[in-house]
PDB file of C-alpha atoms in Angstrom:
ATOM      1  CA  UNK P  56       0.000   0.000   0.000  1.00 39.00           C
ATOM      2  CA  UNK P  57       1.365   3.412  -0.986  1.00 45.00           C
ATOM      3  CA  UNK P  58       1.302   6.359   1.420  1.00 47.00           C
ATOM      4  CA  UNK P  59      -1.393   8.961   0.841  1.00 46.00           C
ATOM      5  CA  UNK P  60       0.926  11.494  -0.788  1.00 49.00           C
ATOM      6  CA  UNK P  61      -1.705  14.190  -1.246  1.00 48.00           C
ATOM      7  CA  UNK P  62      -2.765  14.205   2.393  1.00 58.00           C
ATOM      8  CA  UNK P  63       0.729  13.874   3.862  1.00 72.00           C
ATOM      9  CA  UNK P  64       1.877  16.761   1.622  1.00 74.00           C
ATOM     10  CA  UNK P  65      -1.041  18.897   2.798  1.00 77.00           C
ATOM     11  CA  UNK P  66      -0.173  18.251   6.452  1.00 78.00           C
ATOM     12  CA  UNK P  67       3.481  19.029   5.777  1.00 78.00           C
ATOM     13  CA  UNK P  68       2.515  22.276   4.023  1.00 82.00           C
ATOM     14  CA  UNK P  69       0.396  23.389   6.965  1.00 83.00           C
ATOM     15  CA  UNK P  70       3.180  22.578   9.410  1.00 84.00           C
ATOM     16  CA  UNK P  71       5.813  24.391   7.360  1.00 81.00           C
ATOM     17  CA  UNK P  72       3.529  27.423   7.024  1.00 84.00           C
ATOM     18  CA  UNK P  73       3.108  27.564  10.798  1.00 86.00           C
ATOM     19  CA  UNK P  74       6.866  27.289  11.236  1.00 80.00           C
ATOM     20  CA  UNK P  75       7.367  30.123   8.752  1.00 82.00           C
ATOM     21  CA  UNK P  76       5.122  32.249  10.955  1.00 84.00           C
ATOM     22  CA  UNK P  77       7.352  31.533  13.944  1.00 83.00           C
ATOM     23  CA  UNK P  78       4.906  29.045  15.476  1.00 87.00           C
ATOM     24  CA  UNK P  79       7.463  26.276  16.004  1.00 85.00           C
ATOM     25  CA  UNK P  80       5.562  24.316  18.650  1.00 89.00           C
ATOM     26  CA  UNK P  81       2.315  24.426  16.669  1.00 89.00           C
ATOM     27  CA  UNK P  82       4.195  23.423  13.538  1.00 87.00           C
ATOM     28  CA  UNK P  83       5.790  20.466  15.300  1.00 90.00           C
ATOM     29  CA  UNK P  84       2.408  19.374  16.698  1.00 89.00           C
ATOM     30  CA  UNK P  85       0.794  19.454  13.240  1.00 89.00           C
ATOM     31  CA  UNK P  86       3.750  17.711  11.606  1.00 89.00           C
ATOM     32  CA  UNK P  87       3.955  15.034  14.309  1.00 89.00           C
ATOM     33  CA  UNK P  88       0.241  14.334  13.893  1.00 89.00           C
ATOM     34  CA  UNK P  89       0.719  14.196  10.129  1.00 88.00           C
ATOM     35  CA  UNK P  90       3.487  11.624  10.617  1.00 89.00           C
ATOM     36  CA  UNK P  91       1.185   9.587  12.899  1.00 88.00           C
ATOM     37  CA  UNK P  92      -1.562   9.646  10.271  1.00 87.00           C
ATOM     38  CA  UNK P  93       0.918   8.615   7.551  1.00 86.00           C
ATOM     39  CA  UNK P  94       3.319   6.221   9.300  1.00 87.00           C
ATOM     40  CA  UNK P  95       4.801   4.924   6.039  1.00 85.00           C
ATOM     41  CA  UNK P  96       5.617   8.377   4.698  1.00 86.00           C
ATOM     42  CA  UNK P  97       9.248   9.443   4.691  1.00 86.00           C
ATOM     43  CA  UNK P  98       8.027  12.881   3.595  1.00 87.00           C
ATOM     44  CA  UNK P  99       5.853  13.322   6.676  1.00 88.00           C
ATOM     45  CA  UNK P 100       8.681  12.356   9.023  1.00 90.00           C
ATOM     46  CA  UNK P 101      11.282  14.419   7.171  1.00 90.00           C
ATOM     47  CA  UNK P 102       9.084  17.492   7.492  1.00 91.00           C
ATOM     48  CA  UNK P 103       9.181  17.055  11.281  1.00 92.00           C
ATOM     49  CA  UNK P 104      12.966  16.719  11.126  1.00 93.00           C
ATOM     50  CA  UNK P 105      13.334  19.866   9.043  1.00 91.00           C
ATOM     51  CA  UNK P 106      11.491  21.958  11.639  1.00 92.00           C
ATOM     52  CA  UNK P 107      13.460  20.365  14.468  1.00 93.00           C
ATOM     53  CA  UNK P 108      16.688  21.322  12.674  1.00 92.00           C
ATOM     54  CA  UNK P 109      15.449  24.871  12.111  1.00 89.00           C
ATOM     55  CA  UNK P 110      14.780  25.106  15.856  1.00 89.00           C
ATOM     56  CA  UNK P 111      18.268  23.782  16.674  1.00 88.00           C
ATOM     57  CA  UNK P 112      16.875  20.552  18.113  1.00 93.00           C
ATOM     58  CA  UNK P 113      19.549  18.404  16.501  1.00 93.00           C
ATOM     59  CA  UNK P 114      19.222  15.307  18.699  1.00 94.00           C
ATOM     60  CA  UNK P 115      15.460  15.182  18.167  1.00 95.00           C
ATOM     61  CA  UNK P 116      15.999  15.654  14.430  1.00 95.00           C
ATOM     62  CA  UNK P 117      18.551  12.840  14.414  1.00 94.00           C
ATOM     63  CA  UNK P 118      15.935  10.459  15.852  1.00 95.00           C
ATOM     64  CA  UNK P 119      13.286  11.734  13.431  1.00 94.00           C
ATOM     65  CA  UNK P 120      15.462  11.333  10.329  1.00 94.00           C
ATOM     66  CA  UNK P 121      16.508   7.880  11.549  1.00 94.00           C
ATOM     67  CA  UNK P 122      12.833   6.896  11.734  1.00 92.00           C
ATOM     68  CA  UNK P 123      12.157   8.407   8.297  1.00 92.00           C
ATOM     69  CA  UNK P 124      14.955   6.293   6.830  1.00 94.00           C
ATOM     70  CA  UNK P 125      13.560   3.200   8.536  1.00 93.00           C
ATOM     71  CA  UNK P 126      10.270   3.622   6.663  1.00 89.00           C
ATOM     72  CA  UNK P 127      11.856   4.917   3.440  1.00 89.00           C
ATOM     73  CA  UNK P 128      15.574   3.912   3.289  1.00 91.00           C
ATOM     74  CA  UNK P 129      16.466   5.956   0.203  1.00 91.00           C
ATOM     75  CA  UNK P 130      14.532   9.107   1.052  1.00 89.00           C
ATOM     76  CA  UNK P 131      16.802  11.898  -0.222  1.00 91.00           C
ATOM     77  CA  UNK P 132      15.568  14.609   2.164  1.00 90.00           C
ATOM     78  CA  UNK P 133      15.967  12.346   5.190  1.00 92.00           C
ATOM     79  CA  UNK P 134      19.407  11.205   4.005  1.00 93.00           C
ATOM     80  CA  UNK P 135      20.573  14.811   3.571  1.00 93.00           C
ATOM     81  CA  UNK P 136      18.982  15.810   6.881  1.00 93.00           C
ATOM     82  CA  UNK P 137      20.663  12.922   8.687  1.00 94.00           C
ATOM     83  CA  UNK P 138      24.125  13.949   7.442  1.00 94.00           C
ATOM     84  CA  UNK P 139      23.389  17.580   8.367  1.00 94.00           C
ATOM     85  CA  UNK P 140      22.415  16.790  11.955  1.00 95.00           C
ATOM     86  CA  UNK P 141      25.122  14.176  12.492  1.00 96.00           C
ATOM     87  CA  UNK P 142      27.741  16.832  11.735  1.00 94.00           C
ATOM     88  CA  UNK P 143      26.055  19.297  14.105  1.00 94.00           C
ATOM     89  CA  UNK P 144      25.734  16.797  16.955  1.00 94.00           C
ATOM     90  CA  UNK P 145      29.357  15.688  16.572  1.00 93.00           C
ATOM     91  CA  UNK P 146      30.591  19.293  16.621  1.00 92.00           C
ATOM     92  CA  UNK P 147      28.438  20.229  19.598  1.00 89.00           C
ATOM     93  CA  UNK P 148      29.552  17.136  21.526  1.00 93.00           C
ATOM     94  CA  UNK P 149      33.238  17.671  20.749  1.00 94.00           C
ATOM     95  CA  UNK P 150      33.723  21.208  19.370  1.00 92.00           C
ATOM     96  CA  UNK P 151      36.707  21.685  17.106  1.00 94.00           C
ATOM     97  CA  UNK P 152      39.194  24.189  18.451  1.00 94.00           C
ATOM     98  CA  UNK P 153      39.870  27.058  16.074  1.00 96.00           C
ATOM     99  CA  UNK P 154      42.620  29.415  17.262  1.00 97.00           C
ATOM    100  CA  UNK P 155      41.691  33.077  17.608  1.00 96.00           C
ATOM    101  CA  UNK P 156      44.427  33.961  15.097  1.00 96.00           C
ATOM    102  CA  UNK P 157      42.596  31.817  12.532  1.00 96.00           C
ATOM    103  CA  UNK P 158      39.204  33.316  13.440  1.00 97.00           C
ATOM    104  CA  UNK P 159      40.625  36.793  12.860  1.00 97.00           C
ATOM    105  CA  UNK P 160      41.267  35.860   9.216  1.00 97.00           C
ATOM    106  CA  UNK P 161      37.513  35.409   8.677  1.00 98.00           C
ATOM    107  CA  UNK P 162      36.534  38.845  10.008  1.00 98.00           C
ATOM    108  CA  UNK P 163      35.250  41.222   7.372  1.00 98.00           C
ATOM    109  CA  UNK P 164      32.397  42.077   5.074  1.00 98.00           C
ATOM    110  CA  UNK P 165      31.122  39.783   2.373  1.00 98.00           C
ATOM    111  CA  UNK P 166      28.548  41.829   0.506  1.00 97.00           C
ATOM    112  CA  UNK P 167      25.522  42.009   2.829  1.00 97.00           C
ATOM    113  CA  UNK P 168      27.086  39.465   5.211  1.00 97.00           C
ATOM    114  CA  UNK P 169      29.286  40.628   8.058  1.00 98.00           C
ATOM    115  CA  UNK P 170      31.624  38.631  10.264  1.00 98.00           C
ATOM    116  CA  UNK P 171      32.814  40.092  13.572  1.00 98.00           C
ATOM    117  CA  UNK P 172      35.017  38.725  16.349  1.00 98.00           C
ATOM    118  CA  UNK P 173      34.182  39.649  19.930  1.00 98.00           C
ATOM    119  CA  UNK P 174      35.975  38.168  22.933  1.00 96.00           C
ATOM    120  CA  UNK P 175      37.248  35.265  20.859  1.00 95.00           C
ATOM    121  CA  UNK P 176      33.810  34.435  19.407  1.00 96.00           C
ATOM    122  CA  UNK P 177      32.792  34.869  15.772  1.00 98.00           C
ATOM    123  CA  UNK P 178      29.426  36.387  14.886  1.00 98.00           C
ATOM    124  CA  UNK P 179      27.546  36.449  11.591  1.00 98.00           C
ATOM    125  CA  UNK P 180      24.988  39.030  10.566  1.00 98.00           C
ATOM    126  CA  UNK P 181      23.287  39.638   7.270  1.00 96.00           C
ATOM    127  CA  UNK P 182      21.965  43.148   6.602  1.00 97.00           C
ATOM    128  CA  UNK P 183      18.572  43.612   8.235  1.00 96.00           C
ATOM    129  CA  UNK P 184      18.668  40.281  10.098  1.00 96.00           C
ATOM    130  CA  UNK P 185      19.587  39.168  13.629  1.00 95.00           C
ATOM    131  CA  UNK P 186      23.165  38.478  14.643  1.00 97.00           C
ATOM    132  CA  UNK P 187      24.150  34.831  15.201  1.00 97.00           C
ATOM    133  CA  UNK P 188      27.028  33.271  17.069  1.00 97.00           C
ATOM    134  CA  UNK P 189      29.110  31.003  14.850  1.00 97.00           C
ATOM    135  CA  UNK P 190      30.003  27.586  16.258  1.00 95.00           C
ATOM    136  CA  UNK P 191      32.740  25.609  14.485  1.00 97.00           C
ATOM    137  CA  UNK P 192      31.956  22.402  12.641  1.00 95.00           C
ATOM    138  CA  UNK P 193      35.527  22.348  11.314  1.00 95.00           C
ATOM    139  CA  UNK P 194      38.372  24.818  10.898  1.00 95.00           C
ATOM    140  CA  UNK P 195      36.512  26.719   8.172  1.00 96.00           C
ATOM    141  CA  UNK P 196      32.831  25.731   8.467  1.00 97.00           C
ATOM    142  CA  UNK P 197      30.427  27.038  11.094  1.00 97.00           C
ATOM    143  CA  UNK P 198      26.839  26.540  12.140  1.00 95.00           C
ATOM    144  CA  UNK P 199      24.781  29.497  13.292  1.00 95.00           C
ATOM    145  CA  UNK P 200      23.503  29.122  16.847  1.00 92.00           C
ATOM    146  CA  UNK P 201      19.731  29.571  16.607  1.00 87.00           C
ATOM    147  CA  UNK P 202      19.517  29.114  12.826  1.00 90.00           C
ATOM    148  CA  UNK P 203      19.815  25.410  12.155  1.00 92.00           C
ATOM    149  CA  UNK P 204      19.123  25.392   8.428  1.00 92.00           C
ATOM    150  CA  UNK P 205      22.090  27.525   7.330  1.00 95.00           C
ATOM    151  CA  UNK P 206      25.874  27.204   7.663  1.00 96.00           C
ATOM    152  CA  UNK P 207      28.823  29.182   6.427  1.00 98.00           C
ATOM    153  CA  UNK P 208      32.147  28.025   5.069  1.00 98.00           C
ATOM    154  CA  UNK P 209      35.043  30.388   4.530  1.00 98.00           C
ATOM    155  CA  UNK P 210      36.771  29.661   1.225  1.00 98.00           C
ATOM    156  CA  UNK P 211      40.318  30.645   0.390  1.00 97.00           C
ATOM    157  CA  UNK P 212      41.786  31.886  -2.863  1.00 96.00           C
ATOM    158  CA  UNK P 213      44.919  30.360  -4.384  1.00 96.00           C
ATOM    159  CA  UNK P 214      47.037  32.815  -2.337  1.00 95.00           C
ATOM    160  CA  UNK P 215      45.596  31.400   0.904  1.00 92.00           C
ATOM    161  CA  UNK P 216      43.553  34.477   1.820  1.00 95.00           C
ATOM    162  CA  UNK P 217      39.878  34.118   2.694  1.00 97.00           C
ATOM    163  CA  UNK P 218      38.074  35.233  -0.463  1.00 98.00           C
ATOM    164  CA  UNK P 219      34.400  34.373   0.039  1.00 98.00           C
ATOM    165  CA  UNK P 220      31.702  32.856   2.178  1.00 98.00           C
ATOM    166  CA  UNK P 221      29.864  29.815   0.892  1.00 98.00           C
ATOM    167  CA  UNK P 222      26.422  29.555   2.460  1.00 97.00           C
ATOM    168  CA  UNK P 223      24.986  26.041   2.722  1.00 97.00           C
ATOM    169  CA  UNK P 224      21.325  25.316   3.323  1.00 96.00           C
ATOM    170  CA  UNK P 225      19.640  22.220   4.723  1.00 93.00           C
ATOM    171  CA  UNK P 226      17.865  21.682   1.393  1.00 91.00           C
ATOM    172  CA  UNK P 227      21.245  21.226  -0.335  1.00 92.00           C
ATOM    173  CA  UNK P 228      21.431  24.629  -1.994  1.00 96.00           C
ATOM    174  CA  UNK P 229      24.515  26.808  -1.730  1.00 97.00           C
ATOM    175  CA  UNK P 230      25.375  30.395  -2.516  1.00 97.00           C
ATOM    176  CA  UNK P 231      28.639  32.292  -2.562  1.00 97.00           C
ATOM    177  CA  UNK P 232      29.380  35.836  -1.480  1.00 97.00           C
ATOM    178  CA  UNK P 233      32.817  37.276  -2.297  1.00 98.00           C
ATOM    179  CA  UNK P 234      34.694  39.208   0.351  1.00 98.00           C
ATOM    180  CA  UNK P 235      34.218  42.949   0.006  1.00 96.00           C
ATOM    181  CA  UNK P 236      37.587  44.612  -0.664  1.00 90.00           C
TER     182      UNK P 236
END
């Protein structure tokens, strides 16, 4: 028997809309109920995981994506989500140490994106948006505390200088912003 794709997509759409309005708990309640109603749907479970990631609830998302892959082993969204949260959980459990001298190399403006270092901590802010603390996933890649669906990687030019930020999104998309001279 195939999952009811129309109905599980409708429930996921409602949940994502609520999340977009900042109603995280309501969104999670709707999405969890949708997953209960459609227990064989990887889509329904992945939608729950996506909102958990957005809320920074990485351990919950890890369990949710695991369950999604149990019911749909090749589900691309759940597979991508699982890799995303595994990296976050590993880095939060055992944070990589990035020397302040290295962090200083990232400081600067990248178009509308701004990186600042305060008391040994890097911060990211895009014009018109809140400021986020950057937490290292590796020596050049950081997650944004409080914004689970976006990460930044600092890329270097051939001369070794940091030349751009590469933004990575949970959905697999990326964008690049060159460093402002």
